[in-house]
Amino acid sequence: AQSVAQPEDQVKVAEGNPLTVKCTYSVSGNPYLFWYVQYPNRGLQFLLKYITGDNLVKGSYGFEAEFNKSQTSFHLKKPSALVSDSALYFCAVRDTMNYGGSQGNLIFGKGTKLSVKP
Amino acid sequence: NAGVTQTPKFQVLKTGQSMTLQCAQDMNHNSMYWYRQDPGMGLRLIYYSASEGTTDKGEVPNGYNVSRLNKREFSLRLESAAPSQTSVYFCASRRGRGYEQYFGPGTRLTVT
């Protein structure tokens, strides 16, 4: 079955330190992978995506993610965390199992709460 | 552009009442989606519309109906609300395959 796993419910880092939010996936075929961020009482905002090409993808707000096909991972990273990065982060993968209109639907992980302490 | 808009922002219903959640997008996107978000569950797809005139069930469609009124608008109806439908509901839209989804601000629904 296709799935996305975010193994950590919560990640805590100090401001200025690097951060990593982990994501692993299981899909058939080539994965399309996405990261979203959700601030309190807000909708999800798109951060970045991997479709094809360079394994290191750069996105909004200084975030980047590394696609690793052999480890089926797509971890989100930032070299220097800010307190304002504190939010809920979701990894998602495109549904490849169905055809027609449903191909392109996203399967979301359960989310990781990132807390950045001053 | 307003992006994806949703109304209402908050709603409290009694068990058995009905209501319709409204969603509109002004980005000329083909596909639209309804999700529910519950603590520890991530986002689960309720219904989607791949294009104007089509709708299909997602992961958790029971108790809901949808209407793709036109290319811009996609509504979600609860015919007889139940406490299990207490959740935050998000609408999203997408231009096409390979493109990201854009989300609305959400509707926080409580069913008592």
GROMACS .gro file of C-alpha atoms in nm:
model
  230
    1ALA     CA    1   0.000   0.000   0.000
    2GLN     CA    2   0.115   0.350  -0.068
    3SER     CA    3   0.204   0.547   0.239
    4VAL     CA    4   0.401   0.827   0.394
    5ALA     CA    5   0.563   0.806   0.736
    6GLN     CA    6   0.685   1.087   0.954
    7PRO     CA    7   0.850   0.895   1.235
    8GLU     CA    8   0.875   1.186   1.478
    9ASP     CA    9   0.564   1.345   1.624
   10GLN     CA   10   0.775   1.633   1.753
   11VAL     CA   11   1.118   1.780   1.684
   12LYS     CA   12   1.278   2.034   1.915
   13VAL     CA   13   1.579   2.243   1.818
   14ALA     CA   14   1.749   2.557   1.943
   15GLU     CA   15   1.740   2.870   1.734
   16GLY     CA   16   2.042   2.889   1.505
   17ASN     CA   17   2.093   2.513   1.498
   18PRO     CA   18   2.026   2.302   1.189
   19LEU     CA   19   1.697   2.119   1.175
   20THR     CA   20   1.581   1.801   1.006
   21VAL     CA   21   1.226   1.672   0.979
   22LYS     CA   22   1.214   1.316   0.853
   23CYS     CA   23   0.988   1.160   0.593
   24THR     CA   24   0.989   0.818   0.431
   25TYR     CA   25   0.752   0.697   0.163
   26SER     CA   26   0.627   0.388  -0.013
   27VAL     CA   27   0.482   0.422  -0.363
   28SER     CA   28   0.484   0.240  -0.692
   29GLY     CA   29   0.668   0.409  -0.973
   30ASN     CA   30   0.839   0.745  -0.960
   31PRO     CA   31   0.748   0.946  -0.654
   32TYR     CA   32   0.628   1.305  -0.658
   33LEU     CA   33   0.704   1.437  -0.309
   34PHE     CA   34   0.589   1.751  -0.130
   35TRP     CA   35   0.642   1.937   0.195
   36TYR     CA   36   0.382   2.166   0.348
   37VAL     CA   37   0.387   2.383   0.661
   38GLN     CA   38   0.089   2.471   0.879
   39TYR     CA   39   0.101   2.758   1.126
   40PRO     CA   40  -0.155   2.760   1.410
   41ASN     CA   41  -0.512   2.810   1.293
   42ARG     CA   42  -0.404   2.842   0.931
   43GLY     CA   43  -0.426   2.634   0.616
   44LEU     CA   44  -0.134   2.440   0.472
   45GLN     CA   45   0.129   2.630   0.279
   46PHE     CA   46   0.341   2.468   0.009
   47LEU     CA   47   0.714   2.466   0.083
   48LEU     CA   48   0.878   2.260  -0.190
   49LYS     CA   49   0.846   1.956  -0.413
   50TYR     CA   50   1.051   1.691  -0.586
   51ILE     CA   51   0.932   1.571  -0.925
   52THR     CA   52   1.255   1.483  -1.104
   53GLY     CA   53   1.609   1.607  -1.142
   54ASP     CA   54   1.848   1.723  -0.871
   55ASN     CA   55   1.806   1.529  -0.547
   56LEU     CA   56   1.845   1.846  -0.340
   57VAL     CA   57   1.541   2.066  -0.372
   58LYS     CA   58   1.529   2.423  -0.245
   59GLY     CA   59   1.206   2.582  -0.134
   60SER     CA   60   1.051   2.871   0.053
   61TYR     CA   61   1.181   3.032   0.373
   62GLY     CA   62   1.528   2.877   0.338
   63PHE     CA   63   1.408   2.518   0.356
   64GLU     CA   64   1.545   2.240   0.142
   65ALA     CA   65   1.484   1.869   0.112
   66GLU     CA   66   1.693   1.579  -0.002
   67PHE     CA   67   1.545   1.300  -0.208
   68ASN     CA   68   1.710   0.963  -0.147
   69LYS     CA   69   1.572   0.693  -0.372
   70SER     CA   70   1.758   0.403  -0.213
   71GLN     CA   71   1.635   0.494   0.134
   72THR     CA   72   1.292   0.608   0.007
   73SER     CA   73   1.330   0.924   0.209
   74PHE     CA   74   1.263   1.293   0.157
   75HIS     CA   75   1.388   1.472   0.468
   76LEU     CA   76   1.326   1.843   0.518
   77LYS     CA   77   1.622   2.050   0.630
   78LYS     CA   78   1.723   2.401   0.720
   79PRO     CA   79   2.078   2.508   0.807
   80SER     CA   80   1.980   2.756   1.079
   81ALA     CA   81   1.641   2.736   1.253
   82LEU     CA   82   1.435   3.040   1.349
   83VAL     CA   83   1.176   3.064   1.626
   84SER     CA   84   0.927   3.161   1.353
   85ASP     CA   85   0.981   2.818   1.191
   86SER     CA   86   0.784   2.661   1.477
   87ALA     CA   87   0.485   2.497   1.311
   88LEU     CA   88   0.339   2.165   1.197
   89TYR     CA   89   0.509   2.012   0.893
   90PHE     CA   90   0.351   1.763   0.657
   91CYS     CA   91   0.516   1.541   0.401
   92ALA     CA   92   0.302   1.415   0.112
   93VAL     CA   93   0.340   1.186  -0.187
   94ARG     CA   94   0.139   1.164  -0.506
   95ASP     CA   95  -0.100   0.872  -0.531
   96THR     CA   96   0.023   0.659  -0.821
   97MET     CA   97  -0.198   0.355  -0.778
   98ASN     CA   98  -0.516   0.485  -0.933
   99TYR     CA   99  -0.580   0.612  -1.280
  100GLY     CA  100  -0.765   0.893  -1.437
  101GLY     CA  101  -0.865   1.175  -1.213
  102SER     CA  102  -0.737   1.034  -0.887
  103GLN     CA  103  -0.379   1.009  -1.002
  104GLY     CA  104  -0.234   1.320  -0.855
  105ASN     CA  105  -0.419   1.301  -0.527
  106LEU     CA  106  -0.185   1.342  -0.233
  107ILE     CA  107  -0.126   1.102   0.054
  108PHE     CA  108  -0.021   1.291   0.366
  109GLY     CA  109   0.189   1.190   0.662
  110LYS     CA  110   0.053   1.253   1.010
  111GLY     CA  111   0.265   1.562   1.059
  112THR     CA  112   0.563   1.662   1.273
  113LYS     CA  113   0.546   1.947   1.519
  114LEU     CA  114   0.862   2.155   1.504
  115SER     CA  115   0.948   2.366   1.810
  116VAL     CA  116   1.236   2.610   1.789
  117LYS     CA  117   1.349   2.749   2.122
  118PRO     CA  118   1.520   3.088   2.152
  119ASN     CA  119  -0.584   3.678  -0.633
  120ALA     CA  120  -0.763   3.554  -0.322
  121GLY     CA  121  -0.648   3.197  -0.386
  122VAL     CA  122  -0.873   2.943  -0.214
  123THR     CA  123  -1.148   3.081   0.007
  124GLN     CA  124  -1.375   2.892   0.246
  125THR     CA  125  -1.689   2.986   0.433
  126PRO     CA  126  -1.774   2.978   0.713
  127LYS     CA  127  -1.461   2.992   0.928
  128PHE     CA  128  -1.634   2.844   1.233
  129GLN     CA  129  -1.958   2.653   1.281
  130VAL     CA  130  -2.131   2.476   1.567
  131LEU     CA  131  -2.402   2.225   1.481
  132LYS     CA  132  -2.628   2.003   1.683
  133THR     CA  133  -2.639   1.633   1.600
  134GLY     CA  134  -2.869   1.574   1.305
  135GLN     CA  135  -2.848   1.924   1.160
  136SER     CA  136  -2.727   1.980   0.807
  137MET     CA  137  -2.497   2.235   0.657
  138THR     CA  138  -2.291   2.313   0.348
  139LEU     CA  139  -1.930   2.422   0.350
  140GLN     CA  140  -1.842   2.648   0.062
  141CYS     CA  141  -1.512   2.663  -0.126
  142ALA     CA  142  -1.405   2.876  -0.419
  143GLN     CA  143  -1.077   2.927  -0.605
  144ASP     CA  144  -0.981   3.199  -0.849
  145MET     CA  145  -0.671   3.035  -0.997
  146ASN     CA  146  -0.851   2.855  -1.281
  147HIS     CA  147  -0.747   2.521  -1.136
  148ASN     CA  148  -0.897   2.201  -1.270
  149SER     CA  149  -0.890   1.983  -0.960
  150MET     CA  150  -1.042   2.052  -0.620
  151TYR     CA  151  -1.037   1.860  -0.292
  152TRP     CA  152  -1.198   1.838   0.048
  153TYR     CA  153  -0.996   1.713   0.346
  154ARG     CA  154  -1.057   1.678   0.713
  155GLN     CA  155  -0.784   1.723   0.971
  156ASP     CA  156  -0.800   1.553   1.308
  157PRO     CA  157  -0.527   1.553   1.576
  158GLY     CA  158  -0.268   1.283   1.512
  159MET     CA  159  -0.438   1.175   1.189
  160GLY     CA  160  -0.289   1.412   0.937
  161LEU     CA  161  -0.514   1.510   0.648
  162ARG     CA  162  -0.762   1.262   0.508
  163LEU     CA  163  -0.928   1.306   0.172
  164ILE     CA  164  -1.306   1.314   0.181
  165TYR     CA  165  -1.397   1.382  -0.183
  166TYR     CA  166  -1.225   1.524  -0.485
  167SER     CA  167  -1.314   1.662  -0.824
  168ALA     CA  168  -1.055   1.602  -1.093
  169SER     CA  169  -1.228   1.842  -1.330
  170GLU     CA  170  -1.550   2.034  -1.367
  171GLY     CA  171  -1.840   1.794  -1.383
  172THR     CA  172  -1.674   1.503  -1.203
  173THR     CA  173  -1.655   1.405  -0.838
  174ASP     CA  174  -1.515   1.097  -0.667
  175LYS     CA  175  -1.488   0.952  -0.320
  176GLY     CA  176  -1.169   0.975  -0.122
  177GLU     CA  177  -1.058   0.790   0.188
  178VAL     CA  178  -1.339   0.896   0.426
  179PRO     CA  179  -1.654   0.988   0.225
  180ASN     CA  180  -1.924   0.846   0.454
  181GLY     CA  181  -2.165   1.109   0.582
  182TYR     CA  182  -2.068   1.368   0.319
  183ASN     CA  183  -2.176   1.476  -0.026
  184VAL     CA  184  -2.016   1.720  -0.267
  185SER     CA  185  -2.110   1.936  -0.560
  186ARG     CA  186  -1.874   2.081  -0.818
  187LEU     CA  187  -2.094   2.375  -0.905
  188ASN     CA  188  -1.860   2.513  -1.173
  189LYS     CA  189  -1.487   2.533  -1.225
  190ARG     CA  190  -1.445   2.776  -0.935
  191GLU     CA  191  -1.668   2.627  -0.667
  192PHE     CA  192  -1.672   2.296  -0.481
  193SER     CA  193  -1.908   2.253  -0.186
  194LEU     CA  194  -1.921   1.991   0.089
  195ARG     CA  195  -2.252   1.898   0.249
  196LEU     CA  196  -2.321   1.724   0.577
  197GLU     CA  197  -2.678   1.595   0.557
  198SER     CA  198  -2.710   1.481   0.918
  199ALA     CA  199  -2.417   1.592   1.130
  200ALA     CA  200  -2.266   1.356   1.387
  201PRO     CA  201  -2.016   1.428   1.668
  202SER     CA  202  -1.760   1.217   1.477
  203GLN     CA  203  -1.763   1.487   1.210
  204THR     CA  204  -1.618   1.742   1.451
  205SER     CA  205  -1.302   1.841   1.270
  206VAL     CA  206  -1.123   2.109   1.073
  207TYR     CA  207  -1.214   2.097   0.705
  208PHE     CA  208  -0.982   2.216   0.433
  209CYS     CA  209  -1.051   2.276   0.068
  210ALA     CA  210  -0.766   2.268  -0.182
  211SER     CA  211  -0.715   2.310  -0.555
  212ARG     CA  212  -0.450   2.208  -0.807
  213ARG     CA  213  -0.372   2.313  -1.161
  214GLY     CA  214  -0.274   1.971  -1.292
  215ARG     CA  215  -0.057   1.666  -1.241
  216GLY     CA  216   0.285   1.740  -1.099
  217TYR     CA  217   0.168   2.065  -0.949
  218GLU     CA  218   0.119   2.136  -0.583
  219GLN     CA  219  -0.216   2.181  -0.412
  220TYR     CA  220  -0.316   2.516  -0.267
  221PHE     CA  221  -0.517   2.517   0.053
  222GLY     CA  222  -0.787   2.737   0.194
  223PRO     CA  223  -0.782   2.868   0.553
  224GLY     CA  224  -1.014   2.597   0.683
  225THR     CA  225  -1.351   2.564   0.856
  226ARG     CA  226  -1.355   2.457   1.220
  227LEU     CA  227  -1.671   2.252   1.274
  228THR     CA  228  -1.801   2.133   1.609
  229VAL     CA  229  -2.097   1.895   1.631
  230THR     CA  230  -2.254   1.864   1.976
   0.00000   0.00000   0.00000
